[in-house]
Coordinates of C-alpha atoms in Angstrom, one line a residue:
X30 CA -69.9 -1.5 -2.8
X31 CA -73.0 -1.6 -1.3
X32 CA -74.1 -3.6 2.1
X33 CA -75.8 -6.4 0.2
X34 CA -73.2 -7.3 -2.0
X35 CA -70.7 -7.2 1.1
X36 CA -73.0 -9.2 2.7
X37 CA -72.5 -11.7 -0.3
X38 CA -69.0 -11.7 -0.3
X39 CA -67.9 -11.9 3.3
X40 CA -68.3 -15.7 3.4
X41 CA -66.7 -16.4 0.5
X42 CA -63.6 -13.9 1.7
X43 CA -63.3 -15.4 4.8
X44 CA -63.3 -18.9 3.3
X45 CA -60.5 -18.7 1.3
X46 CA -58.6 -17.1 3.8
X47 CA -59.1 -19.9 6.3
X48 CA -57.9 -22.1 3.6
X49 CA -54.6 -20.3 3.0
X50 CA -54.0 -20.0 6.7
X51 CA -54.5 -23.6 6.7
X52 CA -52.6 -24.6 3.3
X53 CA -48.9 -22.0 5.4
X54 CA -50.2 -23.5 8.4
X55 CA -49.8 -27.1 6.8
X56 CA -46.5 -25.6 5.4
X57 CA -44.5 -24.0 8.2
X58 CA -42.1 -25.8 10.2
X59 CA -43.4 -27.9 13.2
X60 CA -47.1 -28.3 11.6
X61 CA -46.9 -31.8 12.4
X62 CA -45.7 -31.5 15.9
X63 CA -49.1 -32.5 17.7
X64 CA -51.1 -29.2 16.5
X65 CA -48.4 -27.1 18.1
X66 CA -47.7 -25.2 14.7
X67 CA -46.5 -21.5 15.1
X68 CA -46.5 -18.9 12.1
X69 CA -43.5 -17.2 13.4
X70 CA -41.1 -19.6 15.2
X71 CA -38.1 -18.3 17.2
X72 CA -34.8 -19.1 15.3
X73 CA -32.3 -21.8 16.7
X74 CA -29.5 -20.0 18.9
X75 CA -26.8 -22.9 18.2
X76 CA -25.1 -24.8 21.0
X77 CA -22.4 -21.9 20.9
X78 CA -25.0 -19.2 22.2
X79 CA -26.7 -21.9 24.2
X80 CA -23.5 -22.6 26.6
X81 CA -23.1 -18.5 26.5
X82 CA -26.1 -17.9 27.6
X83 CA -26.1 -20.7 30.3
X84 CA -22.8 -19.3 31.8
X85 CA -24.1 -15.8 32.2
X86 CA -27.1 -17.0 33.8
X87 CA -26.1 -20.0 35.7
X88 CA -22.3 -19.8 36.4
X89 CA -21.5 -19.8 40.2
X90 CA -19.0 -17.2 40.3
X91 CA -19.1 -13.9 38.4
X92 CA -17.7 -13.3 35.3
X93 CA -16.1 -11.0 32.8
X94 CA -18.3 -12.7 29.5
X95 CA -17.1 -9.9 27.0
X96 CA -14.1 -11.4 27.8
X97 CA -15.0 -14.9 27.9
X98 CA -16.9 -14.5 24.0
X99 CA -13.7 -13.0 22.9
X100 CA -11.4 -15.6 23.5
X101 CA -14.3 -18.0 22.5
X102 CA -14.1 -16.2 19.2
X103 CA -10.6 -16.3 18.9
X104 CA -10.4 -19.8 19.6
X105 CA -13.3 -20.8 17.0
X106 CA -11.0 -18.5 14.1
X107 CA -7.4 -20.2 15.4
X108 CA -9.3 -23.4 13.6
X109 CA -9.4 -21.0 10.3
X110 CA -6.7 -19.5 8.3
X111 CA -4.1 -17.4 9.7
X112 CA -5.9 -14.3 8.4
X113 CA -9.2 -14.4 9.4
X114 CA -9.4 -12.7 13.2
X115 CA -11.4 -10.6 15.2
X116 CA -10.7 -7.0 16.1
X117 CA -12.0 -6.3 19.5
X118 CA -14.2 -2.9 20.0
X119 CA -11.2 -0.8 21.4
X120 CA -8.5 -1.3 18.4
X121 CA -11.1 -0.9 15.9
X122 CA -10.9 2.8 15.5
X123 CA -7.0 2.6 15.2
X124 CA -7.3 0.1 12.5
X125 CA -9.4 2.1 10.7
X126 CA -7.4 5.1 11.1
X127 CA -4.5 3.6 9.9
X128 CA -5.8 2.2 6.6
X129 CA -8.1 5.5 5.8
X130 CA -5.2 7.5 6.4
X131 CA -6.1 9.9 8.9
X132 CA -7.5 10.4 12.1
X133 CA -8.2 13.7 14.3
X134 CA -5.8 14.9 16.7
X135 CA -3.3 17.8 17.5
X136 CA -0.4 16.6 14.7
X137 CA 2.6 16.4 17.0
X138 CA 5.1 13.0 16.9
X139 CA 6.3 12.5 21.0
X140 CA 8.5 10.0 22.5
X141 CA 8.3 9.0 26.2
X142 CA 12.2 9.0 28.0
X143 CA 12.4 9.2 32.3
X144 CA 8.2 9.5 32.6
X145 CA 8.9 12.7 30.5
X146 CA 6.1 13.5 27.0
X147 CA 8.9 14.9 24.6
X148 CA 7.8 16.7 21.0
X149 CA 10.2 15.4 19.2
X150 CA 8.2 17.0 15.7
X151 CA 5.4 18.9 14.9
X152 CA 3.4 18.4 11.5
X153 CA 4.1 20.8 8.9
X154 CA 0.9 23.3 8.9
X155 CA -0.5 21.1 11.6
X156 CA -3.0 22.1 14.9
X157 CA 0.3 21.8 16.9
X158 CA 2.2 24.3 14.8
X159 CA -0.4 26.8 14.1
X160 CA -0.6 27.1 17.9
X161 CA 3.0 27.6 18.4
X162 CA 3.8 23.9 19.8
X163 CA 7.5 23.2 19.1
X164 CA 10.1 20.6 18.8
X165 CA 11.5 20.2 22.3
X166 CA 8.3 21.2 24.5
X167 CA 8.0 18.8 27.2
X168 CA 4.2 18.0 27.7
X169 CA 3.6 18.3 31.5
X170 CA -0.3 18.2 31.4
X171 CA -3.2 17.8 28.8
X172 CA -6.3 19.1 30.0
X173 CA -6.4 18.6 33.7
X174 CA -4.5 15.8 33.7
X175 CA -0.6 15.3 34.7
X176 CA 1.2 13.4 32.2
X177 CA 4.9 14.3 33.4
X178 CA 6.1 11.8 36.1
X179 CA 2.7 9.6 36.2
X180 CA 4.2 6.6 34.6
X181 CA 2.0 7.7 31.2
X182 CA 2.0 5.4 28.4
X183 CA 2.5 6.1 24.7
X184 CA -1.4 4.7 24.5
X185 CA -2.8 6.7 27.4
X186 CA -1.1 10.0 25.9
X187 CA -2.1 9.5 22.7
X188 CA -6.0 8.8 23.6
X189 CA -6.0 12.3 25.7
X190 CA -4.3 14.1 23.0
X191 CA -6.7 13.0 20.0
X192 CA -10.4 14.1 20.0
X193 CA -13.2 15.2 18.0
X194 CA -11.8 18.0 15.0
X195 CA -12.6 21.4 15.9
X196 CA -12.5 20.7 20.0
X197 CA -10.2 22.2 22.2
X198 CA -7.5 20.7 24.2
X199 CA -5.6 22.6 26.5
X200 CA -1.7 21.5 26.8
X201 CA 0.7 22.8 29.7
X202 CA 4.3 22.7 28.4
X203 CA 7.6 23.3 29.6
X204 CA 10.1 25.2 27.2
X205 CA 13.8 25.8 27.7
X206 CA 12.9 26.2 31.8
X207 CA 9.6 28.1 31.1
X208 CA 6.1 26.3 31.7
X209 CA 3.8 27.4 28.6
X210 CA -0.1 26.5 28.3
X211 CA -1.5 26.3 24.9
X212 CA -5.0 25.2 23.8
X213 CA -4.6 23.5 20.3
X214 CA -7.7 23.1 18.1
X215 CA -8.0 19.3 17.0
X216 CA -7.9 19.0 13.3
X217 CA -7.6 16.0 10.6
X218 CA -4.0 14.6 10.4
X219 CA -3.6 12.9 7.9
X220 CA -1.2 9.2 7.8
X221 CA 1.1 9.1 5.0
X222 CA 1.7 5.7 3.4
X223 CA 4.3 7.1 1.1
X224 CA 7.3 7.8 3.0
X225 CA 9.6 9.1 0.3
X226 CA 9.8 10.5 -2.7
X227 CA 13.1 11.6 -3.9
X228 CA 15.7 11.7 -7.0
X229 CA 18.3 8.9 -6.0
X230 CA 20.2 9.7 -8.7
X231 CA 20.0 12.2 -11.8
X232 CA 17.2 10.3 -13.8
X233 CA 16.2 7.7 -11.3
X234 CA 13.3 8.8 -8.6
X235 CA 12.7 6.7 -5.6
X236 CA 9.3 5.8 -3.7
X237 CA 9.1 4.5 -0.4
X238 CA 5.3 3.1 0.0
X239 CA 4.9 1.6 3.5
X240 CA 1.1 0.6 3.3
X241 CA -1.6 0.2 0.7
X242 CA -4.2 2.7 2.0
X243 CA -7.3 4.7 1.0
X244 CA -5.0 7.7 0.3
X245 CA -2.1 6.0 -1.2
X246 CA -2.7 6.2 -5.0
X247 CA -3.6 10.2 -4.4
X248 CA 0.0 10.0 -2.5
X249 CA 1.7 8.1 -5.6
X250 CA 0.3 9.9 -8.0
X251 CA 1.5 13.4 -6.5
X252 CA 5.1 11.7 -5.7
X253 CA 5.1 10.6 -9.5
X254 CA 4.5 14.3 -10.5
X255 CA 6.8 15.9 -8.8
X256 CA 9.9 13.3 -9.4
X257 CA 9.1 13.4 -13.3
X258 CA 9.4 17.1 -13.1
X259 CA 12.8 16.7 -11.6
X260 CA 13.3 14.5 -15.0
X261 CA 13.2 11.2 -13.4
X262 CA 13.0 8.2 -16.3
X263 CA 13.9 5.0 -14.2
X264 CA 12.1 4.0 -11.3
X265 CA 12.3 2.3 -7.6
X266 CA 9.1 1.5 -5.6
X267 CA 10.2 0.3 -2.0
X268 CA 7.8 -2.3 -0.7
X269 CA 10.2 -3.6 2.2
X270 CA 7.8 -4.0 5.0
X271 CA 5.0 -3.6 3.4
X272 CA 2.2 -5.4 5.4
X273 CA -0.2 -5.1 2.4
X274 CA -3.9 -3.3 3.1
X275 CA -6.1 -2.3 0.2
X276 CA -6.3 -4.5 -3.0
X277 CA -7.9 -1.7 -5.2
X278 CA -4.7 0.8 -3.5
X279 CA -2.5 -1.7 -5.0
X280 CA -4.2 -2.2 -8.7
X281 CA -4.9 1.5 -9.2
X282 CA -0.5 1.9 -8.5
X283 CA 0.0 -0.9 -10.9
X284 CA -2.5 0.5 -13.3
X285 CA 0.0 3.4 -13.7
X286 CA 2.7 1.0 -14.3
X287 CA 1.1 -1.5 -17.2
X288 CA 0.1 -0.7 -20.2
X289 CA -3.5 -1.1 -21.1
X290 CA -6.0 -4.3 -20.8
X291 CA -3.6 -6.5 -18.6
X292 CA -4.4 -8.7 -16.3
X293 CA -3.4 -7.3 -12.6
X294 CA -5.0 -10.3 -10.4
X295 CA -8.1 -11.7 -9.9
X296 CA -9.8 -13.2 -6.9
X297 CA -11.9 -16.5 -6.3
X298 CA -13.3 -18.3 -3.6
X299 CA -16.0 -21.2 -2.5
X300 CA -18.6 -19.0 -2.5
X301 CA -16.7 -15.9 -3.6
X302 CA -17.4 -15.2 -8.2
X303 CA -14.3 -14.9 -9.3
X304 CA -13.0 -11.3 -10.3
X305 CA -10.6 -9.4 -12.5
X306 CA -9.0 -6.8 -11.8
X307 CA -7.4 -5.6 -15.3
X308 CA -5.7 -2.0 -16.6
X309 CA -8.3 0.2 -17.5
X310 CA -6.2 3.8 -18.6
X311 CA -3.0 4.8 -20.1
X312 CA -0.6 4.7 -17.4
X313 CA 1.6 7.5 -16.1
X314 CA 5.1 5.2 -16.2
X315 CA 4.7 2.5 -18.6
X316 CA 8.1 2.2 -20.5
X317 CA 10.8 3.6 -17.9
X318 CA 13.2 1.3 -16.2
X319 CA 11.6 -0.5 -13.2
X320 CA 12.9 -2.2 -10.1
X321 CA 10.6 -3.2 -6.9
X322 CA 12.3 -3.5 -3.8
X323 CA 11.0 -6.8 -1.7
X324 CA 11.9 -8.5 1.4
X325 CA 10.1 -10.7 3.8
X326 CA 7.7 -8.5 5.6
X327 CA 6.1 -7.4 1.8
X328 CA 2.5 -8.9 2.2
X329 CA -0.6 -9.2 0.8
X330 CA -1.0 -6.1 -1.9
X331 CA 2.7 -5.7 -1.8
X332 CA 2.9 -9.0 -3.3
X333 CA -0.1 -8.2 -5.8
X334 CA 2.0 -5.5 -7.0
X335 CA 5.0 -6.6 -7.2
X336 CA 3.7 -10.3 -8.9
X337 CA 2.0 -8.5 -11.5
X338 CA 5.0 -6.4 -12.7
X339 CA 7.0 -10.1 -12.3
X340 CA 4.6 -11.9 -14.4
X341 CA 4.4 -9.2 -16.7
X342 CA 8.2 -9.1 -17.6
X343 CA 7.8 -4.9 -17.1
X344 CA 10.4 -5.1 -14.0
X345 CA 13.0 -6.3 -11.7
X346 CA 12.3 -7.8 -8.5
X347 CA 15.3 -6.6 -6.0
X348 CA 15.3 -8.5 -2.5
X349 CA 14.1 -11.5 -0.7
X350 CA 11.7 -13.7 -1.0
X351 CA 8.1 -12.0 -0.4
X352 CA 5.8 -13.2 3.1
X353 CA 3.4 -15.4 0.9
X354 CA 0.4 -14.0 1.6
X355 CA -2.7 -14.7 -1.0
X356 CA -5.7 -14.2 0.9
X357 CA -9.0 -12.0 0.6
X358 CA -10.6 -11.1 3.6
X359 CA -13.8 -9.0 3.8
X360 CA -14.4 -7.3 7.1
X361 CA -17.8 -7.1 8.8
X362 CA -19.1 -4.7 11.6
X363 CA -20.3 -6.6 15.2
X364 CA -23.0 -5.1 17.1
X365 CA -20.8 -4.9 20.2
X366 CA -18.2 -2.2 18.1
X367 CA -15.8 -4.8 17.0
X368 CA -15.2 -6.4 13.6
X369 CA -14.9 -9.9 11.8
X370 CA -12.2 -10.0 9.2
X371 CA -12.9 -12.9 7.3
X372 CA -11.6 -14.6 4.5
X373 CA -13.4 -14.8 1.8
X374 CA -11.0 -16.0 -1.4
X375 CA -7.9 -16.4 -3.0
X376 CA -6.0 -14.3 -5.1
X377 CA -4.1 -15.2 -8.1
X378 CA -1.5 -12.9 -10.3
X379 CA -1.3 -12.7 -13.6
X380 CA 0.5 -16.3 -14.3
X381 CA -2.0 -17.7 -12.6
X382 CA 0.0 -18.8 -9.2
X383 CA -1.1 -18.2 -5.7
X384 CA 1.3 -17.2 -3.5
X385 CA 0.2 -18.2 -0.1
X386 CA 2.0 -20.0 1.6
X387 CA 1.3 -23.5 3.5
X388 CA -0.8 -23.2 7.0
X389 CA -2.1 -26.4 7.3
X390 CA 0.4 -27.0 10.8
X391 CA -1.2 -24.8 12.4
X392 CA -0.9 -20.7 13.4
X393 CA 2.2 -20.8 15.6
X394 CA 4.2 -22.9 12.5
X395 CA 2.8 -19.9 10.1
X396 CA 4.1 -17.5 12.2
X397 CA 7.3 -19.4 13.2
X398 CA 8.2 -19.4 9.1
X399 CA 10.0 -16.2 9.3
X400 CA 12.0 -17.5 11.7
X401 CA 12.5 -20.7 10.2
X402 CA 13.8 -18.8 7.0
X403 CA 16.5 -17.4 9.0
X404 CA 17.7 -20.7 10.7
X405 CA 17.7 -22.7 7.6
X406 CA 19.9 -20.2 5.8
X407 CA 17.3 -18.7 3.1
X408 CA 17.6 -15.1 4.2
X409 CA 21.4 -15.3 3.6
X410 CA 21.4 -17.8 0.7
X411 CA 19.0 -18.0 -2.5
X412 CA 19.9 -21.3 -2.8
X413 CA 18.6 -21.8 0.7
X414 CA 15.1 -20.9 -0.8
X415 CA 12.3 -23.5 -0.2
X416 CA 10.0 -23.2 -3.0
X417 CA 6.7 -25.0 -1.7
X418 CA 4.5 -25.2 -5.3
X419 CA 6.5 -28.0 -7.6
X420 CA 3.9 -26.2 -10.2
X421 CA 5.8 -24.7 -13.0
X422 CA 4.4 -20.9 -14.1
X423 CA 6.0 -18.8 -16.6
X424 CA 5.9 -14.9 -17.2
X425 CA 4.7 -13.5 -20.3
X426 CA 8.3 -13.2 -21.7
X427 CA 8.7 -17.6 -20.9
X428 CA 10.6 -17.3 -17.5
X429 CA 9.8 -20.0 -15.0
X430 CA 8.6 -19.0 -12.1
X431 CA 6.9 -20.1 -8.4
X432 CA 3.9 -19.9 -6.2
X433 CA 3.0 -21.4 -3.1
X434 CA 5.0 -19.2 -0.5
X435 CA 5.6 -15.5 -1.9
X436 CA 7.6 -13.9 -5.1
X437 CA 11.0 -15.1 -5.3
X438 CA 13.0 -12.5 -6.6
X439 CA 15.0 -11.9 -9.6
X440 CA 17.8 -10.5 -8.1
X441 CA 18.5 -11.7 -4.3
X442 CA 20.0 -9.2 -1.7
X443 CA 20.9 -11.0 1.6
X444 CA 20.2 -10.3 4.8
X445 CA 23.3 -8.5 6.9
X446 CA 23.0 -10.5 9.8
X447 CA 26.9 -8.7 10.9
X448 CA 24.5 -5.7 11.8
X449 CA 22.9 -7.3 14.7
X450 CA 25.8 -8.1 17.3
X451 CA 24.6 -7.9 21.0
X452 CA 26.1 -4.4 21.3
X453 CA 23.5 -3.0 18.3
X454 CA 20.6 -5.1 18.8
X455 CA 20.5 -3.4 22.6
X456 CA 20.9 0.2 20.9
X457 CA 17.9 -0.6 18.6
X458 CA 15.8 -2.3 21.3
X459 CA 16.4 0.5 23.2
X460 CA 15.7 3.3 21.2
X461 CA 19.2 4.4 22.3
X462 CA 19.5 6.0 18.6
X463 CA 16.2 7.7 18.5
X464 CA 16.4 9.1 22.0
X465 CA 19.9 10.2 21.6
X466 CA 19.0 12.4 18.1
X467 CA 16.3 14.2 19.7
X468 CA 18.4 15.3 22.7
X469 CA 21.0 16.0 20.3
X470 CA 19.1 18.3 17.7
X471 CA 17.5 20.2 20.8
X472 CA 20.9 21.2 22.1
X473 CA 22.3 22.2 18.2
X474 CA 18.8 23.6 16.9
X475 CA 21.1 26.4 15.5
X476 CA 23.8 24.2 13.5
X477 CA 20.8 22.3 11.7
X478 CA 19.0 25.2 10.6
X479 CA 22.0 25.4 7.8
X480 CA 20.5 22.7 6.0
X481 CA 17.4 23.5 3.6
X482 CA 16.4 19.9 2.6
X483 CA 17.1 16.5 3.2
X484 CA 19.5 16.5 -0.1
X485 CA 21.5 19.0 1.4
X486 CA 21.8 17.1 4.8
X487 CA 23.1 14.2 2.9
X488 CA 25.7 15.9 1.3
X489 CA 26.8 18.4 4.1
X490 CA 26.7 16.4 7.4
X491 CA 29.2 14.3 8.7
X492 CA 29.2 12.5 12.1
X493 CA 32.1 13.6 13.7
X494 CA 34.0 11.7 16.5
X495 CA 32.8 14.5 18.5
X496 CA 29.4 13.4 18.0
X497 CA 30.3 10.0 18.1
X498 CA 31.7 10.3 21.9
X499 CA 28.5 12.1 22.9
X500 CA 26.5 9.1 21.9
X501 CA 28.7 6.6 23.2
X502 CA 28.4 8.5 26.6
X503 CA 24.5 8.9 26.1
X504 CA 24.5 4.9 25.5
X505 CA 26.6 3.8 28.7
X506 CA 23.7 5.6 30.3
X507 CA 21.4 3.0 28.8
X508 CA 23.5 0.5 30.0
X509 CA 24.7 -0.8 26.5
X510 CA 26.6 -3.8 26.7
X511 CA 30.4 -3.7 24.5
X512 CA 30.5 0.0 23.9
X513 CA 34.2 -0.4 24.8
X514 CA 34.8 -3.3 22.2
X515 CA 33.4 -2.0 19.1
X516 CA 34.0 -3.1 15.9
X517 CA 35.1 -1.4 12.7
X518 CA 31.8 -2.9 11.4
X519 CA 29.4 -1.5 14.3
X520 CA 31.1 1.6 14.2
X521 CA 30.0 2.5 10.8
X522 CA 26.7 0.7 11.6
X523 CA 26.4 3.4 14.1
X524 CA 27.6 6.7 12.6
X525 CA 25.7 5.4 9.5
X526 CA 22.3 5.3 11.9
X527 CA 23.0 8.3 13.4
X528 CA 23.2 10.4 10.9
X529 CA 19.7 8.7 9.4
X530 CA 18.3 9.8 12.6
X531 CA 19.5 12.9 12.8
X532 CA 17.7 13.7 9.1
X533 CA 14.8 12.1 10.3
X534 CA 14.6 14.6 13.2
X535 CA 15.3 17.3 10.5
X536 CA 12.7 16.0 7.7
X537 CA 10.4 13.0 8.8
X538 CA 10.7 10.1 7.0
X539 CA 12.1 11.7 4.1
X540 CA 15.0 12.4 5.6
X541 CA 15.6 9.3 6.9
X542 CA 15.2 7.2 3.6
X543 CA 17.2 9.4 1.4
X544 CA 20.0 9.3 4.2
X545 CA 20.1 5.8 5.1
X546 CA 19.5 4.9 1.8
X547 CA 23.0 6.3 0.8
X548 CA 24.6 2.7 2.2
X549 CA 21.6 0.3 1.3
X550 CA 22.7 -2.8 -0.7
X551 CA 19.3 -3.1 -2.2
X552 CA 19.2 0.3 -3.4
X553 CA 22.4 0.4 -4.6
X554 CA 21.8 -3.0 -7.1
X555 CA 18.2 -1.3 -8.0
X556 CA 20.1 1.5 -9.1
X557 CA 22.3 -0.9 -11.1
X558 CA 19.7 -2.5 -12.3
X559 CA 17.4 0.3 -14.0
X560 CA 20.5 2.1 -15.0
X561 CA 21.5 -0.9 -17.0
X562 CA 19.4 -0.9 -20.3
X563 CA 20.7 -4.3 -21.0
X564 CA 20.1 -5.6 -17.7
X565 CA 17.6 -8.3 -17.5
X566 CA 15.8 -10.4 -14.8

């Protein structure tokens, strides 16, 4: 463009830009306040940051305001549901770890007895065991710090031990009298959510799923594989205890379990679309005999599963009544390293019931209902059963069914309250049993080594009284009230734990479930149940 024709323009260019800054200025918030308009005001901090920032600058004494915002935070989200909380910086990496289902450490399990760091077992193909750590060691130092003696806690031992994958840490151990130093190179461990996965009986396999992870399905899946191999063609899933965690964990195992294009739950809140979640693919165990196991810590995705195979007719609900837990929470990062898990919906199961229960008294009556359960009978009783939604529901085969406070199950299993006499409840507080199996495996590493699997432990090994004085002897120690009163009742209870143990010592949690299992009520009617063609919810 040439000079004169620039020349002609510029006024006319600079002109309508004066208008436009004038039309926004006209516009923008505060043009009327006295010619005091700004074209980029600063935003409103809120009377919340306002008192914040007031303390920290004003406030006559000094104080800790991290810790001030969190309880501030905490107090603002008491006012919400039960649900929605905030995870301060320093437990956010543990949360995490547990519900990815790994973390990065050394892959040892240790227990802490006199100030002493015990390996009580060692991770199959593990950092530990590829550098020749064994059950037994006694960890005296990690690094150059002392951990025998030094008052350590499980926490402190645990943030020395895990580190970066592929570093070094250097561990001083002391072996059968002989101190040992071995550097272990930090790897990925990885958190099983499936616990077991055995043949209960000739054609019925057994899972044991105690979270809804990011690896769980993967862990299913394989579980599934092998038990069919072994010819399994009825089915138990064990969600006792289940504190929930991933919906999608939770629809891809029931996905496997439904046949194709039903409805597994769906999700809706205020400002939340509502979503499906529906079968998508031919399922791996569609048509076997089913039976979920339930009681009342199953939360959350434990109760999406098991609702859906309710309301679907496909299976038997063996139990107690479920937590009630129907809420969606989404969780969001925080600049200072924590996170907000909020909630964001509902969800409903196929039927079309929600199953959370009421929290409109407040937290501490939410997290007194347990409790209340107990006391007013319903953990003992079905009749005792307080069924909070008046709402009639049915399943897809007509059965009337409930919302409003958890899955009621088909077939009730009480609660053994005749296990918990003062002399037991001290053993389990304790950790009497745990510590006691650990000693006792060290001193008979030779006697165990007969066994090959957990199957062969269950069949071969019997507490003797031999073994039965040791512990009693180990427990005095512990200063266990009634050892010399027992009844024939605890006496079982306790030969029928230590033995659990004792496999658990042997093969992890595998070991324990397939042992304990042996004298488990629920277990025993599931069994009933999907061996029963005929039987019916």
């Amino acid at each position: 463009m040439s000079n004169r024709k620039l020349n002609v323009f510029l006024p006319l260019l600079f002109a309508v830009v004066l208008a436009l800054g004038m039309f926004l200025g006209h516009k923008m918030p505060g043009s009327g306040n006295n010619g005091t308009t700004v074209f980029f005001t600063k935003p409103s901090r809120g009377p919340l940051q306002e008192v914040m920032d007031l303390i920290k600058t004003k406030y006559v004494d000094t104080l800790n305001t991290d810790k001030l915002q969190q309880e501030a935070i905490e107090g603002l989200l008491s006012k919400l549901d039960p649900h929605s909380i905030y995870i301060i910086p320093e437990e956010l990496q543990r949360v995490t770890e547990d519900m990815d289902g790994n973390f990065e450490g050394i892959g040892v399990e240790f227990n802490i007895t006199n100030d002493t760091v015990n390996v009580v077992s060692v991770l199959s193909g593990g950092p530990s065991e590829t550098a020749g750590v064994q059950t037994g060691d006694k960890i005296l130092k990690v690094n150059d710090t002392l951990v025998a003696g030094n008052s350590i806690t499980a926490e402190k031992i645990r943030r020395l031990l895990r580190g970066p994958a592929g570093s070094i840490v250097n561990t001083q151990v002391l072996r059968q009298q002989k101190t040992i130093t071995i550097p272990i190179k930090r790897g990925v461990i990885p958190l099983y959510s499936v616990d077991a996965a055995y043949m209960a009986a000739p054609t019925v396999g057994y899972i044991k799923i105690s979270r809804f992870s990011a690896t769980t399905y993967d862990e299913f899946m394989k579980a599934m594989r092998q038990l069919t191999q072994q010819g399994m063609k009825e089915l138990i899933i064990d969600l006792r205890q289940n504190p929930g965690g991933y919906l999608d964990a939770a629809v891809r195992v029931a996905d496997e379990l439904l046949d194709e294009n039903k409805l597994i739950v769906y999700t809706k809140g205020k400002d939340f679309p509502r979503a499906d979640y529906k079968t998508k693919r031919p399922g791996l165990f569609e048509k076997g005999a089913l039976a979920i196991l339930t009681d009342e810590g199953s939360a959350s995705a434990s109760e999406i599963l098991a609702g859906a195979i309710q309301d679907w007719d496909r299976g038997a609900i063996i139990g107690r009544r479920t937590f009630g837990k129907g809420l969606v929470q989404e969780q969001y990062d925080l600049d200072n390293g924590g996170a907000l898990r909020l909630t964001v919906a509902r969800y409903y199961i196929p039927s079309g019931r929600s199953i959370q229960k009421p929290y409109g008294k407040g937290h501490d009556d939410y997290n007194d209902d347990i409790m209340e359960r107990l006391n007013h009978g319903e953990l003992v009783n079905k009749d005792s059963i307080k069924i909070n939604d008046t709402v009639p529901y049915k399943t897809a085969g007509g059965r009337r069914v409930y919302g409003g406070g958890g899955i009621t199950p088909d077939f009730f299993i009480p609660f053994d309250t005749a296990r918990f006499t003062p002399t037991l409840t001290a053993i389990y507080t304790r950790n009497t049993f745990g510590n006691f199996a650990y000693q006792y495996y060290t001193n008979h590493r030779e006697t165990f080594k007969a066994y090959k699997d957990a199957a062969a432990f269950v069949k071969g090994f019997q507490p003797t009284g031999e073994l039965m004085n040791e512990f009693l002897s180990f427990a005095k120690k512990d200063s266990i009230p009634g050892l010399d009163r027992l009844s024939a009742k605890d006496e079982n209870e306790i030969r029928v734990r230590l033995k659990a143990m004792l496999a658990r010592q042997l093969f992890r949690t595998e070991g324990f479930y397939e042992t304990i299992n042996q004298d488990d009520p629920m277990v025993k009617k599931a069994l009933e149940v999907v061996l029963d063609k005929s039987s019916t919810p």
